Amino acid sequence: WIYHRNLGWLYIASGTQEYDQAINYGGVWLYQESLGWFWTYNEVFPWIYLNKETGWIYLNIDLQGGQANSYYSTSQSSWISF
C-alpha cells in the first residue's frame, strides 16, 4: 500500500514494471477504492487506463495537494465525479 496525496490509499499489484523507454513499456497496476483498478506510469500521469472504463481517463488533480474527485472520460466525452 502507498498513500498518494491526491488519490489517498492505493494498493500496488505485484509485477510492477519500471518504464523502459527503449521498448516503450512499463508502469504499474493500482487499486483505489472509488476508481477500482487502473494502470499508469510516470510519463503519462495524470492520464490513467481505468479498467472499468476500458479506456484512458484524465484525473482532475489539484496541484495544491487536495483530493482528486473527478476525471475526464475519453469514451464518454464528459467529466465524471467519483
mmCIF file of N, CA, C and O in Angstrom:
data_model
loop_
_atom_site.group_PDB
_atom_site.id
_atom_site.type_symbol
_atom_site.label_atom_id
_atom_site.label_comp_id
_atom_site.label_asym_id
_atom_site.label_seq_id
_atom_site.Cartn_x
_atom_site.Cartn_y
_atom_site.Cartn_z
ATOM 1 N N TRP A 1 0.844 -1.184 0.000
ATOM 2 C CA TRP A 1 0.000 0.000 0.000
ATOM 3 C C TRP A 1 0.881 1.236 0.000
ATOM 4 O O TRP A 1 1.925 1.246 0.634
ATOM 5 N N ILE A 2 0.390 2.267 -0.707
ATOM 6 C CA ILE A 2 1.055 3.571 -0.676
ATOM 7 C C ILE A 2 -0.015 4.634 -0.489
ATOM 8 O O ILE A 2 -1.192 4.395 -0.764
ATOM 9 N N TYR A 3 0.418 5.791 -0.012
ATOM 10 C CA TYR A 3 -0.518 6.914 0.116
ATOM 11 C C TYR A 3 -0.153 7.969 -0.915
ATOM 12 O O TYR A 3 0.973 8.447 -0.954
ATOM 13 N N HIS A 4 -1.109 8.320 -1.763
ATOM 14 C CA HIS A 4 -0.924 9.351 -2.779
ATOM 15 C C HIS A 4 -1.667 10.594 -2.319
ATOM 16 O O HIS A 4 -2.829 10.509 -1.907
ATOM 17 N N ARG A 5 -1.027 11.756 -2.385
ATOM 18 C CA ARG A 5 -1.623 12.967 -1.825
ATOM 19 C C ARG A 5 -2.931 13.375 -2.498
ATOM 20 O O ARG A 5 -3.731 14.073 -1.898
ATOM 21 N N ASN A 6 -3.163 12.975 -3.741
ATOM 22 C CA ASN A 6 -4.405 13.316 -4.430
ATOM 23 C C ASN A 6 -5.421 12.177 -4.480
ATOM 24 O O ASN A 6 -6.607 12.423 -4.652
ATOM 25 N N LEU A 7 -4.968 10.946 -4.347
ATOM 26 C CA LEU A 7 -5.861 9.794 -4.510
ATOM 27 C C LEU A 7 -6.065 8.988 -3.241
ATOM 28 O O LEU A 7 -6.867 8.061 -3.224
ATOM 29 N N GLY A 8 -5.341 9.313 -2.189
ATOM 30 C CA GLY A 8 -5.478 8.564 -0.943
ATOM 31 C C GLY A 8 -4.721 7.243 -1.013
ATOM 32 O O GLY A 8 -3.705 7.123 -1.690
ATOM 33 N N TRP A 9 -5.250 6.231 -0.320
ATOM 34 C CA TRP A 9 -4.576 4.936 -0.253
ATOM 35 C C TRP A 9 -4.735 4.158 -1.551
ATOM 36 O O TRP A 9 -5.839 4.051 -2.092
ATOM 37 N N LEU A 10 -3.622 3.616 -2.046
ATOM 38 C CA LEU A 10 -3.594 2.830 -3.275
ATOM 39 C C LEU A 10 -2.913 1.500 -3.002
ATOM 40 O O LEU A 10 -1.876 1.448 -2.336
ATOM 41 N N TYR A 11 -3.499 0.442 -3.523
ATOM 42 C CA TYR A 11 -2.880 -0.880 -3.448
ATOM 43 C C TYR A 11 -2.073 -1.098 -4.721
ATOM 44 O O TYR A 11 -2.578 -0.877 -5.832
ATOM 45 N N ILE A 12 -0.843 -1.537 -4.577
ATOM 46 C CA ILE A 12 0.030 -1.795 -5.721
ATOM 47 C C ILE A 12 -0.001 -3.282 -6.042
ATOM 48 O O ILE A 12 0.304 -4.113 -5.185
ATOM 49 N N ALA A 13 -0.350 -3.615 -7.283
ATOM 50 C CA ALA A 13 -0.356 -5.012 -7.703
ATOM 51 C C ALA A 13 1.065 -5.525 -7.847
ATOM 52 O O ALA A 13 1.984 -4.766 -8.154
ATOM 53 N N SER A 14 1.246 -6.814 -7.642
ATOM 54 C CA SER A 14 2.568 -7.397 -7.851
ATOM 55 C C SER A 14 2.889 -7.379 -9.340
ATOM 56 O O SER A 14 2.007 -7.287 -10.182
ATOM 57 N N GLY A 15 4.149 -7.453 -9.671
ATOM 58 C CA GLY A 15 4.550 -7.438 -11.072
ATOM 59 C C GLY A 15 4.739 -6.049 -11.641
ATOM 60 O O GLY A 15 4.765 -5.862 -12.844
ATOM 61 N N THR A 16 4.868 -5.057 -10.772
ATOM 62 C CA THR A 16 5.093 -3.687 -11.214
ATOM 63 C C THR A 16 6.372 -3.606 -12.033
ATOM 64 O O THR A 16 7.380 -4.204 -11.684
ATOM 65 N N GLN A 17 6.323 -2.874 -13.128
ATOM 66 C CA GLN A 17 7.479 -2.755 -14.009
ATOM 67 C C GLN A 17 7.921 -1.310 -14.132
ATOM 68 O O GLN A 17 7.094 -0.430 -14.297
ATOM 69 N N GLU A 18 9.221 -1.094 -14.090
ATOM 70 C CA GLU A 18 9.762 0.230 -14.345
ATOM 71 C C GLU A 18 9.611 0.529 -15.833
ATOM 72 O O GLU A 18 9.818 -0.334 -16.678
ATOM 73 N N TYR A 19 9.244 1.754 -16.161
ATOM 74 C CA TYR A 19 9.061 2.119 -17.566
ATOM 75 C C TYR A 19 10.394 2.078 -18.297
ATOM 76 O O TYR A 19 11.385 2.628 -17.846
ATOM 77 N N ASP A 20 10.408 1.408 -19.422
ATOM 78 C CA ASP A 20 11.613 1.267 -20.245
ATOM 79 C C ASP A 20 11.376 1.989 -21.570
ATOM 80 O O ASP A 20 10.604 1.527 -22.406
ATOM 81 N N GLN A 21 12.038 3.141 -21.771
ATOM 82 C CA GLN A 21 11.831 3.934 -22.979
ATOM 83 C C GLN A 21 12.258 3.195 -24.243
ATOM 84 O O GLN A 21 11.682 3.402 -25.308
ATOM 85 N N ALA A 22 13.234 2.340 -24.136
ATOM 86 C CA ALA A 22 13.736 1.617 -25.306
ATOM 87 C C ALA A 22 12.644 0.734 -25.929
ATOM 88 O O ALA A 22 12.564 0.611 -27.144
ATOM 89 N N ILE A 23 11.805 0.137 -25.083
ATOM 90 C CA ILE A 23 10.740 -0.718 -25.619
ATOM 91 C C ILE A 23 9.351 -0.120 -25.410
ATOM 92 O O ILE A 23 8.342 -0.743 -25.721
ATOM 93 N N ASN A 24 9.315 1.115 -24.879
ATOM 94 C CA ASN A 24 8.059 1.837 -24.670
ATOM 95 C C ASN A 24 7.058 1.021 -23.847
ATOM 96 O O ASN A 24 5.907 0.838 -24.232
ATOM 97 N N TYR A 25 7.526 0.499 -22.713
ATOM 98 C CA TYR A 25 6.683 -0.356 -21.895
ATOM 99 C C TYR A 25 7.048 -0.209 -20.429
ATOM 100 O O TYR A 25 8.201 0.034 -20.103
ATOM 101 N N GLY A 26 6.100 -0.398 -19.586
ATOM 102 C CA GLY A 26 6.315 -0.347 -18.149
ATOM 103 C C GLY A 26 5.070 0.174 -17.463
ATOM 104 O O GLY A 26 4.030 0.317 -18.088
ATOM 105 N N GLY A 27 5.179 0.472 -16.209
ATOM 106 C CA GLY A 27 4.043 1.033 -15.493
ATOM 107 C C GLY A 27 3.625 0.173 -14.319
ATOM 108 O O GLY A 27 4.326 -0.757 -13.927
ATOM 109 N N VAL A 28 2.462 0.504 -13.790
ATOM 110 C CA VAL A 28 2.006 -0.138 -12.569
ATOM 111 C C VAL A 28 0.481 -0.239 -12.563
ATOM 112 O O VAL A 28 -0.207 0.672 -13.009
ATOM 113 N N TRP A 29 -0.028 -1.368 -12.080
ATOM 114 C CA TRP A 29 -1.453 -1.522 -11.809
ATOM 115 C C TRP A 29 -1.686 -1.151 -10.358
ATOM 116 O O TRP A 29 -0.976 -1.612 -9.464
ATOM 117 N N LEU A 30 -2.684 -0.314 -10.140
ATOM 118 C CA LEU A 30 -3.034 0.147 -8.800
ATOM 119 C C LEU A 30 -4.533 -0.018 -8.578
ATOM 120 O O LEU A 30 -5.310 -0.025 -9.533
ATOM 121 N N TYR A 31 -4.909 -0.117 -7.307
ATOM 122 C CA TYR A 31 -6.327 -0.178 -6.961
ATOM 123 C C TYR A 31 -6.628 0.959 -6.001
ATOM 124 O O TYR A 31 -5.931 1.156 -5.011
ATOM 125 N N GLN A 32 -7.708 1.694 -6.318
ATOM 126 C CA GLN A 32 -8.189 2.758 -5.448
ATOM 127 C C GLN A 32 -9.675 2.508 -5.218
ATOM 128 O O GLN A 32 -10.395 2.137 -6.154
ATOM 129 N N GLU A 33 -10.136 2.686 -3.996
ATOM 130 C CA GLU A 33 -11.500 2.300 -3.627
ATOM 131 C C GLU A 33 -12.578 2.862 -4.559
ATOM 132 O O GLU A 33 -13.479 2.146 -4.971
ATOM 133 N N SER A 34 -12.517 4.131 -4.901
ATOM 134 C CA SER A 34 -13.554 4.736 -5.745
ATOM 135 C C SER A 34 -13.367 4.452 -7.229
ATOM 136 O O SER A 34 -14.348 4.328 -7.968
ATOM 137 N N LEU A 35 -12.129 4.361 -7.678
ATOM 138 C CA LEU A 35 -11.839 4.161 -9.098
ATOM 139 C C LEU A 35 -11.769 2.701 -9.501
ATOM 140 O O LEU A 35 -12.044 2.351 -10.639
ATOM 141 N N GLY A 36 -11.365 1.845 -8.590
ATOM 142 C CA GLY A 36 -11.108 0.448 -8.928
ATOM 143 C C GLY A 36 -9.694 0.312 -9.476
ATOM 144 O O GLY A 36 -8.803 1.095 -9.142
ATOM 145 N N TRP A 37 -9.474 -0.672 -10.350
ATOM 146 C CA TRP A 37 -8.140 -0.931 -10.900
ATOM 147 C C TRP A 37 -7.811 0.032 -12.028
ATOM 148 O O TRP A 37 -8.653 0.324 -12.881
ATOM 149 N N PHE A 38 -6.571 0.526 -12.006
ATOM 150 C CA PHE A 38 -6.098 1.359 -13.106
ATOM 151 C C PHE A 38 -4.611 1.145 -13.326
ATOM 152 O O PHE A 38 -3.900 0.650 -12.461
ATOM 153 N N TRP A 39 -4.153 1.500 -14.520
ATOM 154 C CA TRP A 39 -2.752 1.340 -14.913
ATOM 155 C C TRP A 39 -2.222 2.688 -15.349
ATOM 156 O O TRP A 39 -2.927 3.471 -16.001
ATOM 157 N N THR A 40 -0.975 2.978 -14.986
ATOM 158 C CA THR A 40 -0.345 4.225 -15.403
ATOM 159 C C THR A 40 1.164 4.115 -15.248
ATOM 160 O O THR A 40 1.673 3.115 -14.751
ATOM 161 N N TYR A 41 1.852 5.129 -15.686
ATOM 162 C CA TYR A 41 3.282 5.273 -15.419
ATOM 163 C C TYR A 41 3.617 6.758 -15.397
ATOM 164 O O TYR A 41 2.809 7.594 -15.812
ATOM 165 N N ASN A 42 4.773 7.101 -14.870
ATOM 166 C CA ASN A 42 5.097 8.499 -14.600
ATOM 167 C C ASN A 42 5.123 9.388 -15.833
ATOM 168 O O ASN A 42 4.888 10.580 -15.742
ATOM 169 N N GLU A 43 5.352 8.850 -17.003
ATOM 170 C CA GLU A 43 5.419 9.658 -18.219
ATOM 171 C C GLU A 43 4.038 10.166 -18.664
ATOM 172 O O GLU A 43 3.964 11.125 -19.418
ATOM 173 N N VAL A 44 2.963 9.521 -18.244
ATOM 174 C CA VAL A 44 1.624 9.914 -18.706
ATOM 175 C C VAL A 44 0.695 10.410 -17.594
ATOM 176 O O VAL A 44 -0.324 11.022 -17.885
ATOM 177 N N PHE A 45 1.010 10.126 -16.341
ATOM 178 C CA PHE A 45 0.143 10.541 -15.235
ATOM 179 C C PHE A 45 -0.030 12.061 -15.254
ATOM 180 O O PHE A 45 0.937 12.771 -15.444
ATOM 181 N N PRO A 46 -1.254 12.604 -15.144
ATOM 182 C CA PRO A 46 -2.470 12.045 -14.571
ATOM 183 C C PRO A 46 -3.398 11.322 -15.549
ATOM 184 O O PRO A 46 -4.554 11.079 -15.219
ATOM 185 N N TRP A 47 -2.925 10.994 -16.747
ATOM 186 C CA TRP A 47 -3.686 10.083 -17.600
ATOM 187 C C TRP A 47 -3.512 8.678 -17.029
ATOM 188 O O TRP A 47 -2.403 8.284 -16.676
ATOM 189 N N ILE A 48 -4.621 7.950 -16.908
ATOM 190 C CA ILE A 48 -4.555 6.573 -16.439
ATOM 191 C C ILE A 48 -5.478 5.718 -17.301
ATOM 192 O O ILE A 48 -6.458 6.224 -17.865
ATOM 193 N N TYR A 49 -5.138 4.449 -17.409
ATOM 194 C CA TYR A 49 -6.025 3.491 -18.068
ATOM 195 C C TYR A 49 -6.914 2.910 -16.982
ATOM 196 O O TYR A 49 -6.444 2.198 -16.100
ATOM 197 N N LEU A 50 -8.189 3.247 -17.022
ATOM 198 C CA LEU A 50 -9.133 2.806 -15.994
ATOM 199 C C LEU A 50 -9.814 1.533 -16.459
ATOM 200 O O LEU A 50 -10.516 1.518 -17.484
ATOM 201 N N ASN A 51 -9.616 0.460 -15.714
ATOM 202 C CA ASN A 51 -10.115 -0.851 -16.117
ATOM 203 C C ASN A 51 -11.623 -0.870 -16.341
ATOM 204 O O ASN A 51 -12.095 -1.410 -17.335
ATOM 205 N N LYS A 52 -12.401 -0.267 -15.430
ATOM 206 C CA LYS A 52 -13.860 -0.319 -15.571
ATOM 207 C C LYS A 52 -14.363 0.510 -16.751
ATOM 208 O O LYS A 52 -15.461 0.280 -17.239
ATOM 209 N N GLU A 53 -13.584 1.452 -17.232
ATOM 210 C CA GLU A 53 -13.941 2.233 -18.423
ATOM 211 C C GLU A 53 -13.407 1.561 -19.690
ATOM 212 O O GLU A 53 -13.777 1.948 -20.792
ATOM 213 N N THR A 54 -12.489 0.636 -19.508
ATOM 214 C CA THR A 54 -11.735 0.023 -20.604
ATOM 215 C C THR A 54 -11.189 1.083 -21.554
ATOM 216 O O THR A 54 -11.282 0.977 -22.770
ATOM 217 N N GLY A 55 -10.634 2.123 -20.935
ATOM 218 C CA GLY A 55 -10.064 3.205 -21.723
ATOM 219 C C GLY A 55 -9.317 4.192 -20.855
ATOM 220 O O GLY A 55 -9.270 4.080 -19.624
ATOM 221 N N TRP A 56 -8.748 5.173 -21.517
ATOM 222 C CA TRP A 56 -7.947 6.190 -20.840
ATOM 223 C C TRP A 56 -8.825 7.306 -20.301
ATOM 224 O O TRP A 56 -9.781 7.731 -20.954
ATOM 225 N N ILE A 57 -8.467 7.757 -19.088
ATOM 226 C CA ILE A 57 -9.150 8.893 -18.479
ATOM 227 C C ILE A 57 -8.094 9.891 -18.005
ATOM 228 O O ILE A 57 -6.920 9.546 -17.838
ATOM 229 N N TYR A 58 -8.544 11.119 -17.784
ATOM 230 C CA TYR A 58 -7.665 12.168 -17.263
ATOM 231 C C TYR A 58 -8.156 12.555 -15.881
ATOM 232 O O TYR A 58 -9.282 13.024 -15.722
ATOM 233 N N LEU A 59 -7.315 12.329 -14.867
ATOM 234 C CA LEU A 59 -7.681 12.678 -13.495
ATOM 235 C C LEU A 59 -7.597 14.181 -13.293
ATOM 236 O O LEU A 59 -6.623 14.820 -13.702
ATOM 237 N N ASN A 60 -8.601 14.736 -12.643
ATOM 238 C CA ASN A 60 -8.610 16.150 -12.292
ATOM 239 C C ASN A 60 -7.807 16.305 -10.996
ATOM 240 O O ASN A 60 -8.345 16.207 -9.905
ATOM 241 N N ILE A 61 -6.507 16.510 -11.140
ATOM 242 C CA ILE A 61 -5.605 16.570 -9.988
ATOM 243 C C ILE A 61 -5.438 18.006 -9.510
ATOM 244 O O ILE A 61 -5.145 18.904 -10.302
ATOM 245 N N ASP A 62 -5.615 18.213 -8.220
ATOM 246 C CA ASP A 62 -5.394 19.510 -7.592
ATOM 247 C C ASP A 62 -3.905 19.626 -7.278
ATOM 248 O O ASP A 62 -3.390 18.900 -6.432
ATOM 249 N N LEU A 63 -3.221 20.523 -7.954
ATOM 250 C CA LEU A 63 -1.779 20.659 -7.760
ATOM 251 C C LEU A 63 -1.411 21.166 -6.373
ATOM 252 O O LEU A 63 -0.264 21.091 -5.969
ATOM 253 N N GLN A 64 -2.387 21.648 -5.618
ATOM 254 C CA GLN A 64 -2.127 22.101 -4.254
ATOM 255 C C GLN A 64 -2.212 20.949 -3.248
ATOM 256 O O GLN A 64 -2.032 21.153 -2.059
ATOM 257 N N GLY A 65 -2.491 19.748 -3.737
ATOM 258 C CA GLY A 65 -2.493 18.588 -2.855
ATOM 259 C C GLY A 65 -3.851 18.111 -2.395
ATOM 260 O O GLY A 65 -3.949 17.179 -1.611
ATOM 261 N N GLY A 66 -4.932 18.728 -2.881
ATOM 262 C CA GLY A 66 -6.272 18.284 -2.495
ATOM 263 C C GLY A 66 -6.625 16.954 -3.145
ATOM 264 O O GLY A 66 -5.971 16.502 -4.080
ATOM 265 N N GLN A 67 -7.674 16.345 -2.653
ATOM 266 C CA GLN A 67 -8.109 15.055 -3.180
ATOM 267 C C GLN A 67 -8.734 15.213 -4.569
ATOM 268 O O GLN A 67 -9.528 16.118 -4.800
ATOM 269 N N ALA A 68 -8.354 14.326 -5.466
ATOM 270 C CA ALA A 68 -8.985 14.277 -6.784
ATOM 271 C C ALA A 68 -10.416 13.790 -6.602
ATOM 272 O O ALA A 68 -10.667 12.896 -5.804
ATOM 273 N N ASN A 69 -11.358 14.380 -7.326
ATOM 274 C CA ASN A 69 -12.746 13.955 -7.176
ATOM 275 C C ASN A 69 -13.492 13.827 -8.499
ATOM 276 O O ASN A 69 -14.687 13.615 -8.511
ATOM 277 N N SER A 70 -12.771 13.981 -9.610
ATOM 278 C CA SER A 70 -13.410 13.804 -10.913
ATOM 279 C C SER A 70 -12.365 13.414 -11.953
ATOM 280 O O SER A 70 -11.167 13.579 -11.738
ATOM 281 N N TYR A 71 -12.855 12.881 -13.056
ATOM 282 C CA TYR A 71 -11.978 12.549 -14.170
ATOM 283 C C TYR A 71 -12.707 12.773 -15.479
ATOM 284 O O TYR A 71 -13.939 12.804 -15.528
ATOM 285 N N TYR A 72 -11.924 12.974 -16.545
ATOM 286 C CA TYR A 72 -12.498 13.123 -17.873
ATOM 287 C C TYR A 72 -12.449 11.773 -18.564
ATOM 288 O O TYR A 72 -11.384 11.189 -18.726
ATOM 289 N N SER A 73 -13.607 11.291 -18.960
ATOM 290 C CA SER A 73 -13.714 10.011 -19.650
ATOM 291 C C SER A 73 -13.627 10.247 -21.154
ATOM 292 O O SER A 73 -14.481 10.943 -21.722
ATOM 293 N N THR A 74 -12.604 9.685 -21.776
ATOM 294 C CA THR A 74 -12.473 9.848 -23.225
ATOM 295 C C THR A 74 -13.564 9.074 -23.961
ATOM 296 O O THR A 74 -14.018 9.506 -25.016
ATOM 297 N N SER A 75 -14.019 7.960 -23.413
ATOM 298 C CA SER A 75 -15.054 7.176 -24.086
ATOM 299 C C SER A 75 -16.436 7.843 -23.996
ATOM 300 O O SER A 75 -17.253 7.696 -24.887
ATOM 301 N N GLN A 76 -16.683 8.598 -22.902
ATOM 302 C CA GLN A 76 -17.963 9.247 -22.716
ATOM 303 C C GLN A 76 -17.924 10.748 -23.040
ATOM 304 O O GLN A 76 -18.949 11.433 -22.996
ATOM 305 N N SER A 77 -16.719 11.254 -23.292
ATOM 306 C CA SER A 77 -16.519 12.679 -23.592
ATOM 307 C C SER A 77 -17.167 13.585 -22.555
ATOM 308 O O SER A 77 -17.857 14.559 -22.882
ATOM 309 N N SER A 78 -16.958 13.241 -21.268
ATOM 310 C CA SER A 78 -17.534 14.044 -20.190
ATOM 311 C C SER A 78 -16.734 13.876 -18.898
ATOM 312 O O SER A 78 -15.993 12.913 -18.734
ATOM 313 N N TRP A 79 -16.917 14.846 -17.989
ATOM 314 C CA TRP A 79 -16.321 14.764 -16.655
ATOM 315 C C TRP A 79 -17.217 13.931 -15.764
ATOM 316 O O TRP A 79 -18.440 14.082 -15.777
ATOM 317 N N ILE A 80 -16.608 13.061 -14.969
ATOM 318 C CA ILE A 80 -17.330 12.148 -14.086
ATOM 319 C C ILE A 80 -16.792 12.296 -12.670
ATOM 320 O O ILE A 80 -15.588 12.292 -12.459
ATOM 321 N N SER A 81 -17.692 12.455 -11.716
ATOM 322 C CA SER A 81 -17.307 12.562 -10.303
ATOM 323 C C SER A 81 -17.120 11.166 -9.716
ATOM 324 O O SER A 81 -17.814 10.225 -10.095
ATOM 325 N N PHE A 82 -16.204 11.072 -8.763
ATOM 326 C CA PHE A 82 -16.040 9.807 -8.037
ATOM 327 C C PHE A 82 -15.774 10.076 -6.582
ATOM 328 O O PHE A 82 -15.544 11.165 -6.162
#
